[in-house]
mmCIF file of C-alpha atoms in Angstrom:
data_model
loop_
_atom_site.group_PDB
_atom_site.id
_atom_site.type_symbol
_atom_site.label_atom_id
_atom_site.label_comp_id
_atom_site.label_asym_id
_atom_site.label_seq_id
_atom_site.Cartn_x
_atom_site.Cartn_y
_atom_site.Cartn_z
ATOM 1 C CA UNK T 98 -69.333 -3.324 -2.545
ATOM 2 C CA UNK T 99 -68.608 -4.066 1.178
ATOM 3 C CA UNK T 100 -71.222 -3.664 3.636
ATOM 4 C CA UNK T 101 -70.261 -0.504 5.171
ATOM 5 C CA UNK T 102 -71.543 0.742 8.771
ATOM 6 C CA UNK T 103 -72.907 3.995 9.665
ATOM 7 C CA UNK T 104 -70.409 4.636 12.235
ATOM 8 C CA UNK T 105 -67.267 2.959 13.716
ATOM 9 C CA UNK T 106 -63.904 3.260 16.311
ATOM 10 C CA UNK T 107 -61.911 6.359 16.218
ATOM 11 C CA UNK T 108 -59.198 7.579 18.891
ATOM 12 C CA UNK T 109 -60.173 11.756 18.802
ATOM 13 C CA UNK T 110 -59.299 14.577 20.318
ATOM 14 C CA UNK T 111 -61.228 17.614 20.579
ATOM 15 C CA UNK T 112 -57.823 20.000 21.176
ATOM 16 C CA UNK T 113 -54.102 19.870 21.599
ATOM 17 C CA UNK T 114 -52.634 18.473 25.300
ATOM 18 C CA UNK T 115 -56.753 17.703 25.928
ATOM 19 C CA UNK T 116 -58.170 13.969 26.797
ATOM 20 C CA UNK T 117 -57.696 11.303 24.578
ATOM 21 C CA UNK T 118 -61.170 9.653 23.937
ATOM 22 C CA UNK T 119 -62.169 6.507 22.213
ATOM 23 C CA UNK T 120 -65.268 7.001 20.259
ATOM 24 C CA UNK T 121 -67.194 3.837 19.325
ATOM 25 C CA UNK T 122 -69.986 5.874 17.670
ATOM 26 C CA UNK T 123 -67.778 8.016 15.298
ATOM 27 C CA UNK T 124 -69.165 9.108 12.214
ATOM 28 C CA UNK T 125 -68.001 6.865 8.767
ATOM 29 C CA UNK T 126 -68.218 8.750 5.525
ATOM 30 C CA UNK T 127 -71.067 7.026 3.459
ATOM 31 C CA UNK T 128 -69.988 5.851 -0.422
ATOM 32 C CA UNK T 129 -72.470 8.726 -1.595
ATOM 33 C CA UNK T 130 -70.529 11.189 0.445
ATOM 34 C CA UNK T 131 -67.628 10.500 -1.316
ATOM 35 C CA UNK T 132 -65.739 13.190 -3.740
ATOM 36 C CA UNK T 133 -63.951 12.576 -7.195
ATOM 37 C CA UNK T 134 -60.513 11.201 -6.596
ATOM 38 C CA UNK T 135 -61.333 10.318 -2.102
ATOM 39 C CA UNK T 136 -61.427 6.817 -1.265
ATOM 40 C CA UNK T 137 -62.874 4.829 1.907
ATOM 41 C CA UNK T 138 -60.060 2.508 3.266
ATOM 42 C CA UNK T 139 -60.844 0.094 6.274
ATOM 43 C CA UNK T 140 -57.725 0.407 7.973
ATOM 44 C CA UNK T 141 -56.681 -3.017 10.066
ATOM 45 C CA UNK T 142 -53.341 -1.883 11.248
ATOM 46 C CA UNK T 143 -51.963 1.604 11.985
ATOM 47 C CA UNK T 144 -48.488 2.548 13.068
ATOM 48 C CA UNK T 145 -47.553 5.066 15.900
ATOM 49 C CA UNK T 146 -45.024 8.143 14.889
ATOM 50 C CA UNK T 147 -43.947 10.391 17.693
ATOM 51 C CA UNK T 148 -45.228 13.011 15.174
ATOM 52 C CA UNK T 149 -48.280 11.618 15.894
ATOM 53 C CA UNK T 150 -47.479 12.806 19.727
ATOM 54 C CA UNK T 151 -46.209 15.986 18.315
ATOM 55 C CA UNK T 152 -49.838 16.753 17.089
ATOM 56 C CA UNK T 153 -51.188 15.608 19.523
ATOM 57 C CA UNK T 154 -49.233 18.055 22.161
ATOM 58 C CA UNK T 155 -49.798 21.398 19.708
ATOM 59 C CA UNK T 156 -45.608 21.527 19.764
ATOM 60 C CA UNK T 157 -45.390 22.605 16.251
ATOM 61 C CA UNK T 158 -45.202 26.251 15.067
ATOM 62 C CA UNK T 159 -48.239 25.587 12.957
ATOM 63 C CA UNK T 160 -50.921 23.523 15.227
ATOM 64 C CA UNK T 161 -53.287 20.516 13.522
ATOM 65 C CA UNK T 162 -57.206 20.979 12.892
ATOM 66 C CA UNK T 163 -59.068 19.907 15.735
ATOM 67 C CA UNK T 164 -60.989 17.519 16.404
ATOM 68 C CA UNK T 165 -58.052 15.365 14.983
ATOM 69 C CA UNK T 166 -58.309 11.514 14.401
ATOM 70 C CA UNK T 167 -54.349 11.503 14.392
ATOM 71 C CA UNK T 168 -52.367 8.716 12.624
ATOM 72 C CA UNK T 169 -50.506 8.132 9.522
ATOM 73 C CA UNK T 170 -48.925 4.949 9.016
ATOM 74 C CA UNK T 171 -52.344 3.424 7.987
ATOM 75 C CA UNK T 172 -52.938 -0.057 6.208
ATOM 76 C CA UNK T 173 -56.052 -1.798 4.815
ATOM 77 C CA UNK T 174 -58.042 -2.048 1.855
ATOM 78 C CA UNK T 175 -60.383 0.170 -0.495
ATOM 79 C CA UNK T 176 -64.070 -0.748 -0.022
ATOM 80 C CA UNK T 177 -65.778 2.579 -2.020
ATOM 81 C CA UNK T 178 -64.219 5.205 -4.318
ATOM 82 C CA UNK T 179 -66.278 8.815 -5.087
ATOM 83 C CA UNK T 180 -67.534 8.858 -8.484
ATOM 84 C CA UNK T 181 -65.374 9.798 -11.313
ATOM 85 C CA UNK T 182 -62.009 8.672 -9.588
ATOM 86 C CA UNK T 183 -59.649 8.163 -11.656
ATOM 87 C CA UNK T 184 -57.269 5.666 -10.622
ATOM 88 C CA UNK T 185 -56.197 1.513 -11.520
ATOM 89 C CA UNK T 186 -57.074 1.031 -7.944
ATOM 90 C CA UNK T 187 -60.267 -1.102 -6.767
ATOM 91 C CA UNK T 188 -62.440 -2.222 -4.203
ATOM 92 C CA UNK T 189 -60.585 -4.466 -2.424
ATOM 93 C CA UNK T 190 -56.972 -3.221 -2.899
ATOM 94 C CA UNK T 191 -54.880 -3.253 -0.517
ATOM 95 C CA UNK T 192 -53.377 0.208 -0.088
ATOM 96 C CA UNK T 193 -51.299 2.180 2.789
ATOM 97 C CA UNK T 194 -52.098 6.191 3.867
ATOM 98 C CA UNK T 195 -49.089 8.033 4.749
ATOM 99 C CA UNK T 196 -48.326 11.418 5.995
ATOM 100 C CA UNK T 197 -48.718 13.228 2.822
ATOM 101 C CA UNK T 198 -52.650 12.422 2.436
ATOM 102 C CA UNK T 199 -52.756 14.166 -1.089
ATOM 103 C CA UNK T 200 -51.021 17.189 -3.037
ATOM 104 C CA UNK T 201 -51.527 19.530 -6.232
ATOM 105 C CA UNK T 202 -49.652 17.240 -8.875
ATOM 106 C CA UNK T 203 -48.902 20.408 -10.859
ATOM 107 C CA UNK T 204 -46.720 22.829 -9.166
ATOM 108 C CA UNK T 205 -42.504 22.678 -9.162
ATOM 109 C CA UNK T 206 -42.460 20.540 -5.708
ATOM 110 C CA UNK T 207 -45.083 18.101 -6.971
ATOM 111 C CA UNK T 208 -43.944 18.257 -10.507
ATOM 112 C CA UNK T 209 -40.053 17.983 -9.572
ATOM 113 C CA UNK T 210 -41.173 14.760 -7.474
ATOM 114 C CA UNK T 211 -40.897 16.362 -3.835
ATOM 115 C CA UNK T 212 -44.635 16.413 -3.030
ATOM 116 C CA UNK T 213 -44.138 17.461 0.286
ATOM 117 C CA UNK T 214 -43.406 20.554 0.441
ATOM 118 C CA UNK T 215 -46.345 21.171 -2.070
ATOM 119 C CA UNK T 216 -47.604 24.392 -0.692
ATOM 120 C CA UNK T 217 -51.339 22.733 -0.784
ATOM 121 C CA UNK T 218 -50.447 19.340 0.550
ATOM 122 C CA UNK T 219 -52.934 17.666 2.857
ATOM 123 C CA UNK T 220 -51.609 15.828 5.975
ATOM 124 C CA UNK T 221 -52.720 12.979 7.574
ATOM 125 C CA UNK T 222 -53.522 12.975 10.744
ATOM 126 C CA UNK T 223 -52.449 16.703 10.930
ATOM 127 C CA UNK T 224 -54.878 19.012 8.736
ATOM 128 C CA UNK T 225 -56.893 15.905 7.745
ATOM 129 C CA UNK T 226 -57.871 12.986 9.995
ATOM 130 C CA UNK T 227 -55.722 10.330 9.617
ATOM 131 C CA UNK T 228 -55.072 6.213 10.410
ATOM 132 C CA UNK T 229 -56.397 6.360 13.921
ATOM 133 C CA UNK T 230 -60.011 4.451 13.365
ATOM 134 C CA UNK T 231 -61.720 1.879 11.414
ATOM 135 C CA UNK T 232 -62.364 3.810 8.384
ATOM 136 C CA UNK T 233 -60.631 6.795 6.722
ATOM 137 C CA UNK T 234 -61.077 8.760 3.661
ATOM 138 C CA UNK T 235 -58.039 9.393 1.638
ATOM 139 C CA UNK T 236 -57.282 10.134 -1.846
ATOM 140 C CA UNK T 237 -56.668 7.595 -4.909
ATOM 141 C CA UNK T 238 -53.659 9.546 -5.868
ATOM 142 C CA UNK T 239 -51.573 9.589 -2.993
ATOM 143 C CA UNK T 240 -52.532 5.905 -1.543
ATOM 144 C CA UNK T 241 -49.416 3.568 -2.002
ATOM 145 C CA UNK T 242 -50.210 0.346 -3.298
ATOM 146 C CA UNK T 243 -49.290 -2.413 -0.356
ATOM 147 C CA UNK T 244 -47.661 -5.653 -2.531
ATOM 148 C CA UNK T 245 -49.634 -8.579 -2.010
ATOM 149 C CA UNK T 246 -48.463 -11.336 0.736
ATOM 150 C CA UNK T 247 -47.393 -8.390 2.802
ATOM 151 C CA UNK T 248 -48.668 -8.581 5.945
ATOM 152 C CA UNK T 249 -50.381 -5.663 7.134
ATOM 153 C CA UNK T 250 -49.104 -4.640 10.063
ATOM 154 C CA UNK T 251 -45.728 -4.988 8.771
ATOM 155 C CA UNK T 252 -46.783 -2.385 5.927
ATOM 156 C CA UNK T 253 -48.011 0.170 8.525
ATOM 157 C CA UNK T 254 -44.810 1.427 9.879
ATOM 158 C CA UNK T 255 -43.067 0.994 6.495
ATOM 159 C CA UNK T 256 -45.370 4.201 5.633
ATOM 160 C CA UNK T 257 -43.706 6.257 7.814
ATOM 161 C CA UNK T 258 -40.672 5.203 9.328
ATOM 162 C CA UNK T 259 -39.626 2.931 6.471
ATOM 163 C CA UNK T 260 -39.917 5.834 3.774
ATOM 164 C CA UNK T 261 -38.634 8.450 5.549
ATOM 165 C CA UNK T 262 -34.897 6.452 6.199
ATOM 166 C CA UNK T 263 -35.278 5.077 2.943
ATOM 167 C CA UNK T 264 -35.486 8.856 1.301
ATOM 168 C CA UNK T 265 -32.443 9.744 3.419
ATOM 169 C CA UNK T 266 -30.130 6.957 2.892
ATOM 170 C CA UNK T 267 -31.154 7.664 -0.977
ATOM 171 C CA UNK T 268 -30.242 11.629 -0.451
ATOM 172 C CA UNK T 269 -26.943 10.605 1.814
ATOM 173 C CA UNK T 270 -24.329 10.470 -1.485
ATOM 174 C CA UNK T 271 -23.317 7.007 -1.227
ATOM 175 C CA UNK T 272 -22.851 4.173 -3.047
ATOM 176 C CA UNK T 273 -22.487 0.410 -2.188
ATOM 177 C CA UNK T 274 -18.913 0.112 -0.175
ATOM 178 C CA UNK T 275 -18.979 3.766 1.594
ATOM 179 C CA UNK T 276 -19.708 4.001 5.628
ATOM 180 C CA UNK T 277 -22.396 5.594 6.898
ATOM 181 C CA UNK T 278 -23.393 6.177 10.220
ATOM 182 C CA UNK T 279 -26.761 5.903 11.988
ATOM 183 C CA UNK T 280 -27.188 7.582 15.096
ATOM 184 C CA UNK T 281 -30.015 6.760 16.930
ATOM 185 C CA UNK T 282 -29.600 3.062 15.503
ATOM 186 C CA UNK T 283 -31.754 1.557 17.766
ATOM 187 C CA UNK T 284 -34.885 3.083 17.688
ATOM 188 C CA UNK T 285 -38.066 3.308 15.681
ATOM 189 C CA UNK T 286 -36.249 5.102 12.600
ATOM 190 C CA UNK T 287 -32.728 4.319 13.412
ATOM 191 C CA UNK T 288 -33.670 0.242 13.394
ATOM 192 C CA UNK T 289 -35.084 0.308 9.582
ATOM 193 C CA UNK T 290 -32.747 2.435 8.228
ATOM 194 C CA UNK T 291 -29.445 0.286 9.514
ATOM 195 C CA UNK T 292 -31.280 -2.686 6.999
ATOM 196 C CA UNK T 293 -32.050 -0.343 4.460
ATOM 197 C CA UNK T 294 -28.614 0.616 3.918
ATOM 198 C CA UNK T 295 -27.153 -2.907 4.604
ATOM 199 C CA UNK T 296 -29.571 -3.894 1.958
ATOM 200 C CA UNK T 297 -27.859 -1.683 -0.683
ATOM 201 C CA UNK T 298 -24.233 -2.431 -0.027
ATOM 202 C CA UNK T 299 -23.167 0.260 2.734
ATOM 203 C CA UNK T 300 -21.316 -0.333 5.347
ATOM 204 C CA UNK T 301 -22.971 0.372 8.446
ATOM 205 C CA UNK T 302 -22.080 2.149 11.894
ATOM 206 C CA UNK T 303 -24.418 2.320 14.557
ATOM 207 C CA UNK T 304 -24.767 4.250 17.556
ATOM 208 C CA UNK T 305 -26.668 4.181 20.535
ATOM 209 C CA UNK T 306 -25.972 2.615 23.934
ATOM 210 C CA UNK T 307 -26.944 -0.837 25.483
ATOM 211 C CA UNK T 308 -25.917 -4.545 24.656
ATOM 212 C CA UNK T 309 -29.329 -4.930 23.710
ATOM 213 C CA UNK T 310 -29.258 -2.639 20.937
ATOM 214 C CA UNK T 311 -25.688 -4.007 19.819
ATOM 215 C CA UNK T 312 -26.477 -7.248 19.599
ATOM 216 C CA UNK T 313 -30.275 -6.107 17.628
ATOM 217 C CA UNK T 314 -27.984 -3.857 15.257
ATOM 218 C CA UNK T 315 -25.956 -7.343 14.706
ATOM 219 C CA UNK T 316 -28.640 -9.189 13.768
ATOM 220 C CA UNK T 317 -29.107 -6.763 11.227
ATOM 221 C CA UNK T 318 -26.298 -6.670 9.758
ATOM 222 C CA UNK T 319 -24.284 -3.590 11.195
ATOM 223 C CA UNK T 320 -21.110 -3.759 10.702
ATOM 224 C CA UNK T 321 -20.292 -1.796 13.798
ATOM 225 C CA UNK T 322 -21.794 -0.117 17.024
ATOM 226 C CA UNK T 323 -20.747 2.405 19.099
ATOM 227 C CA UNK T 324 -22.034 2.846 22.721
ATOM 228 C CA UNK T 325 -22.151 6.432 22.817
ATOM 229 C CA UNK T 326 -21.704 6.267 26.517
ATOM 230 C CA UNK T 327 -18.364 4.615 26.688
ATOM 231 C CA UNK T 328 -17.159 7.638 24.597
ATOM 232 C CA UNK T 329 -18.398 10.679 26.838
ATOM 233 C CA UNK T 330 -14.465 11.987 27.097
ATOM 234 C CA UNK T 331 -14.233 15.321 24.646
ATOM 235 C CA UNK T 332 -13.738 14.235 21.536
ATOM 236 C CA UNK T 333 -13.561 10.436 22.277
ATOM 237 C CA UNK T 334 -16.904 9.883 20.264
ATOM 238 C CA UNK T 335 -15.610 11.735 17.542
ATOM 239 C CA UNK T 336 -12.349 9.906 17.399
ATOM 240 C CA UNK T 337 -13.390 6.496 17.270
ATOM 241 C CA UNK T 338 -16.199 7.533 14.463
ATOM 242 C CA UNK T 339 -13.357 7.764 12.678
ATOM 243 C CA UNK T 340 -11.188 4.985 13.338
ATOM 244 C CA UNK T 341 -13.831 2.841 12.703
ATOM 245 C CA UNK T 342 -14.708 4.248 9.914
ATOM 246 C CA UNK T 343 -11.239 3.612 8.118
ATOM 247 C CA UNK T 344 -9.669 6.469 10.047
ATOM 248 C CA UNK T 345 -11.267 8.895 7.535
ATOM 249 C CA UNK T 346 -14.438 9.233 9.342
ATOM 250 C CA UNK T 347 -17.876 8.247 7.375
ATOM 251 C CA UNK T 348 -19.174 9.091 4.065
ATOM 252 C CA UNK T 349 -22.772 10.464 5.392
ATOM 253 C CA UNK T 350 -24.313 10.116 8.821
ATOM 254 C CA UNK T 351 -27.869 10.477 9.085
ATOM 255 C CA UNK T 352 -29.322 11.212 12.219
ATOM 256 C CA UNK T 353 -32.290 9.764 13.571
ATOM 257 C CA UNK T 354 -31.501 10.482 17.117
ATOM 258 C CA UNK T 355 -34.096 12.832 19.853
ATOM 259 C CA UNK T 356 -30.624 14.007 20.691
ATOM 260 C CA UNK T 357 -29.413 17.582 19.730
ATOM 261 C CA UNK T 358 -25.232 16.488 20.222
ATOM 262 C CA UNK T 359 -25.892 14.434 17.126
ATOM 263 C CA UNK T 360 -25.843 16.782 14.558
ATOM 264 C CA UNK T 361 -22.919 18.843 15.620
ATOM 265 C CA UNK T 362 -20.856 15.803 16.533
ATOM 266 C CA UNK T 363 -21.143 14.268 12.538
ATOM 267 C CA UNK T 364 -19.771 17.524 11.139
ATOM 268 C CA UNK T 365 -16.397 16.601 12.786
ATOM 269 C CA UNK T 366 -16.954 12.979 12.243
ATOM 270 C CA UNK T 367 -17.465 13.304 8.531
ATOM 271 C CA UNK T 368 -14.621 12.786 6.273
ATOM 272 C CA UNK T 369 -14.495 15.261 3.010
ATOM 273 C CA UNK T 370 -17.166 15.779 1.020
ATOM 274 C CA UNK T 371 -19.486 13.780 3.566
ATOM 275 C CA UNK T 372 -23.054 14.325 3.830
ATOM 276 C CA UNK T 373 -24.891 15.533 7.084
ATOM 277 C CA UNK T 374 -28.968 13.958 6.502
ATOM 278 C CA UNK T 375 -31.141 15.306 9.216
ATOM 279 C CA UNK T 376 -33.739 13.448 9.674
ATOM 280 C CA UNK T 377 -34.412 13.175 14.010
ATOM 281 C CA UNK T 378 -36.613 16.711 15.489
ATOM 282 C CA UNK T 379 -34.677 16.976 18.537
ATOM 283 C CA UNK T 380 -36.674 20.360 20.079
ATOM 284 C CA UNK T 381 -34.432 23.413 20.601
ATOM 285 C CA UNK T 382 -31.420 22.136 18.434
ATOM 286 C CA UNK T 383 -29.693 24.460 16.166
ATOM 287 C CA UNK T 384 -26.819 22.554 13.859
ATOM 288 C CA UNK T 385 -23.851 25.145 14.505
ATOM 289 C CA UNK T 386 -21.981 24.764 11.020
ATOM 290 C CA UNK T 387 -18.014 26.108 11.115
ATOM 291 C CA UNK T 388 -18.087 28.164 7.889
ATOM 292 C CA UNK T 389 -14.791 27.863 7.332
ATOM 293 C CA UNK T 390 -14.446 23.895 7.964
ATOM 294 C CA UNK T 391 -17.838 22.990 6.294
ATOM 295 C CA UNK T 392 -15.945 24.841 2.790
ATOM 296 C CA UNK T 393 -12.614 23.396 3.197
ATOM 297 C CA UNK T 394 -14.043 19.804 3.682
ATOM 298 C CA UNK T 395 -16.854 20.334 0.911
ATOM 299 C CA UNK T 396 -19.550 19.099 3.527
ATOM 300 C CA UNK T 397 -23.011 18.711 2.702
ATOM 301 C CA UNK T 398 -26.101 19.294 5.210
ATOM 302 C CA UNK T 399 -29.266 18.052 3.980
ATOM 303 C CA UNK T 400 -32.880 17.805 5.101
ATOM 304 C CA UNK T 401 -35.231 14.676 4.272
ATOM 305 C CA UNK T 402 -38.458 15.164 5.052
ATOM 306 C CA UNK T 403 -39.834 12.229 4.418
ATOM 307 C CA UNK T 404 -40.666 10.880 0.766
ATOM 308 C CA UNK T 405 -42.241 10.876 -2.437
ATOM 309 C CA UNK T 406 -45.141 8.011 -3.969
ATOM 310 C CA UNK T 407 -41.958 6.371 -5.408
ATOM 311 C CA UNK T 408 -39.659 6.308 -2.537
ATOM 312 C CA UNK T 409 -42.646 4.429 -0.677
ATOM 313 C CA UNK T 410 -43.334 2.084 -3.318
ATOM 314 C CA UNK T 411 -39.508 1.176 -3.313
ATOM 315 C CA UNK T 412 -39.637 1.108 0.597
ATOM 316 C CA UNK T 413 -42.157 -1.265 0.173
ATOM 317 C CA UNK T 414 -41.040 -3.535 -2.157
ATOM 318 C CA UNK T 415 -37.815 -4.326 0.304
ATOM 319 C CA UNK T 416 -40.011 -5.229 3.101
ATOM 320 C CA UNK T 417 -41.856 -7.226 0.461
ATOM 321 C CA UNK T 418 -38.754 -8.892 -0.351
ATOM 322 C CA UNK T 419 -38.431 -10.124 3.466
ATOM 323 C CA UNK T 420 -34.620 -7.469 3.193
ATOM 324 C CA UNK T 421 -36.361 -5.107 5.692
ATOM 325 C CA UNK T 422 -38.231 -6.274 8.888
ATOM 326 C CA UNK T 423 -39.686 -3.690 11.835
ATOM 327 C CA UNK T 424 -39.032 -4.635 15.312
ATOM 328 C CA UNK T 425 -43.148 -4.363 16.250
ATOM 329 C CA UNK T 426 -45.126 -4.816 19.440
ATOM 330 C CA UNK T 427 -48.892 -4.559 19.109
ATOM 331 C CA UNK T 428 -51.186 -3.235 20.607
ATOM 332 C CA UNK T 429 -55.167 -2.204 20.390
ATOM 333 C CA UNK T 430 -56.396 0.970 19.249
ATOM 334 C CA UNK T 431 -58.130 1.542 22.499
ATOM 335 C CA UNK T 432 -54.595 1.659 23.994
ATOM 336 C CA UNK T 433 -53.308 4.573 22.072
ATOM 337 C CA UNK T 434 -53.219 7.059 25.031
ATOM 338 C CA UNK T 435 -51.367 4.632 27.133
ATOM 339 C CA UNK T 436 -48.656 3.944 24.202
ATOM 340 C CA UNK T 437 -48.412 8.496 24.245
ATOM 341 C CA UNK T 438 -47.375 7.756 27.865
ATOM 342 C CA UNK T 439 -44.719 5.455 26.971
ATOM 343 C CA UNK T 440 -43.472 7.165 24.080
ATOM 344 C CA UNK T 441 -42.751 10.244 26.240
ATOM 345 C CA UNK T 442 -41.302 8.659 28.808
ATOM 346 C CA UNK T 443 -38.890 6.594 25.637
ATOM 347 C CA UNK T 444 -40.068 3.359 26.849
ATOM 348 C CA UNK T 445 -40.686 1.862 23.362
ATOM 349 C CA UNK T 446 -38.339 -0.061 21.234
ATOM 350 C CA UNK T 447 -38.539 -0.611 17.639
ATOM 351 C CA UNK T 448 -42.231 0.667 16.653
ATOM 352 C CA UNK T 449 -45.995 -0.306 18.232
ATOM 353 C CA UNK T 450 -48.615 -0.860 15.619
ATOM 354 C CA UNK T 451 -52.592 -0.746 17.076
ATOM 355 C CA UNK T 452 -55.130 -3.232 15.538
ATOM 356 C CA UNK T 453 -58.047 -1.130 14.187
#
C-alpha cells in the first residue's frame, strides 16, 4: 500500500460567499478510518464546473454542507479501500469522482439507471467534500474506471462536462444524419458536446458569437455556426436556424448556453417532433411553452441532469479513442479562487483543470 500522509492540500471553505483558503495541513482520512465500500483516491487533476461556483456562492435553493472541499471532476488513483469493499477495483487503479459521489442501488431511480435523482444520493463537492485536494474519499461503487493511456487531466473534465453533453445528445431523439443545434457551442459544455455529436453522425449547428469560436467549432467538425449577434433583428435568429437547418429547422437543440433567450428561441426553431434538452442553469429563466404549438408540432422538452455510471464510462471511452478532446488551460490548485473570479466575470474558454 502507498505511503500515505497524515495530512495534505485542500481548497476549503468554512461558509457560502466566505474566503477561499488553501489549507496545507488538512486532515487525510487514514486506511483504518476507512468504511466498507469508501475508497482513498489521490487525485492529480481536478476539473472546474461553474457548479462548483454555484456552491460555492449558496445560489441554490438547497445550500452545500459546510466546511466544503468543493470539486467534482476528480482524477487519480486508489491507494486504500475500507475493509470488506466489494468491488474489481485495486490499489493503484486509476479511477475518476464525479458529481454523483454514491447512491442507494435499490430504489426505481437507481434501479431504472437514473442514479441521480436517487432520493439518498451523495454529491461531491456539495453534501460530501469533493475533488478539490490531494486526497478524497469516495465510494467503490460510483468511481468510474479512467481507461488506461488516458491522460489525466484530460479525464477530469470528461467527468463532468463530458457526461453531462454526452447524456443529452443520447436523450435528444436523433440518429446519425439529423441536425442538432448547440447553443452555447463554444464554451465549457457547448465545446464537448459539438464532438460528441459529430462523433455519432449528427449534423451539427453551432451558436455563439466570435470568429474565434467559429473557426474552434470548425476544427471540430461543425458543420455550421451561427453568430448569434449578426441575427439580433426579431425573428432573424430563428429564421436562419432554419434555413440552415434544411429549412425545416433542427431535429433537437440542446442548450448549454448561461443565456435565458435560448430556450424559448429553440421551441420556434425546432421542426416537428423536435426535442428541446435543457441542459445550461441560466438563473431566473422560465421556458414559456405555447400549449397549443408545442401539441400541434409534437415537441418534446427534456431535462438531462447529468448521467449515469454507464453514460460516463461511454463518455470516456470516446476521449479514450482520441474522437473527443477538451479545450484545457491549467492551472494550480492554489489558484482556484482566482479561476472563481474569472469564471464570473466569463473570462474562461473551453475548461481549466488545477494540478492537485
Amino acid at each position: 500500500m502507498p505511503d500515505i500522509p497524515k495530512t495534505a492540500k485542500a481548497v476549503v471553505f468554512d461558509e457560502c460567499n466566505g474566503p477561499i483558503r488553501v489549507d496545507n495541513e488538512h486532515k487525510v482520512v487514514q486506511p483504518s478510518e476507512l468504511k466498507a465500500g469508501e475508497v482513498l483516491v489521490k487525485l492529480e487533476y481536478t476539473g472546474v464546473c461553474h457548479t462548483d461556483l454555484h456552491a460555492w456562492k449558496g445560489d441554490w435553493p438547497v445550500p452545500p454542507k459546510c466546511p466544503l472541499v468543493g470539486g467534482h471532476e476528480g482524477a487519480g488513483r486508489i491507494v486504500a479501500m475500507g475493509d470488506g469493499t466489494d468491488t474489481q477495483l485495486k490499489i493503484g487503479s486509476p479511477v475518476g469522482l464525479k458529481w454523483l459521489a454514491d447512491s442507494c442501488l435499490n430504489c426505481e431511480a437507481c434501479l431504472g439507471g437514473q442514479e441521480a435523482t436517487c432520493a439518498n444520493a451523495k454529491l461531491s463537492g456539495y453534501t460530501v467534500d469533493g475533488s478539490f485536494q490531494q486526497y478524497a474519499v469516495s465510494y467503490a461503487k460510483h468511481v468510474t474506471p479512467i481507461p488506461e493511456g488516458l491522460a489525466m487531466e484530460i479525464a477530469a473534465p470528461i467527468l463532468c462536462a463530458g457526461v453531462t453533453v454526452w447524456k443529452a445528445i443520447k436523450q435528444s431523439n436523433t440518429k446519425p444524419g439529423d441536425f442538432v443545434v448547440i447553443s452555447g457551442a463554444g464554451g465549457g459544455l457547448g465545446h464537448l458536446a459539438v464532438q460528441y455529436a459529430t462523433a455519432i453522425g449528427l449534423r451539427v449547428v453551432g451558436i455563439d458569437t466570435g470568429d474565434d469560436k467559429r473557426k474552434l467549432l470548425a476544427s471540430y467538425g461543425a458543420d455550421d455556426f451561427i453568430d448569434f449577434k449578426q441575427h439580433t433583428g426579431k425573428g432573424k435568429l430563428i429564421e436562419e436556424v432554419k434555413r440552415v437547418c434544411g429549412g425545416e429547422g433542427p431535429h433537437a437543440a440542446i442548450i448549454t448556453s448561461a443565456g435565458g433567450a435560448a430556450y424559448n428561441e429553440a421551441l420556434e426553431y425546432l421542426r416537428p417532433h423536435g426535442t428541446l434538452v435543457a441542459v445550461g442553469l441560466p438563473p431566473n429563466t422560465t421556458i414559456n411553452a405555447d400549449v397549443f404549438f408545442t401539441v400541434f408540432k409534437a415537441l418534446r422538452i427534456v431535462g438531462s441532469y447529468v448521467g449515469n455510471r454507464q453514460d460516463a464510462i461511454e463518455a470516456l471511452d470516446f476521449a479514450a479513442r482520441q474522437k473527443v478532446k477538451p479545450m484545457l488551460e491549467i492551472q494550480n490548485l492554489d489558484k482556484l479562487p482566482e479561476v472563481y473570479e474569472r469564471m464570473e466575470k466569463g473570462g474562461i474558454a473551453g475548461r481549466i483543470v488545477l494540478k492537485c
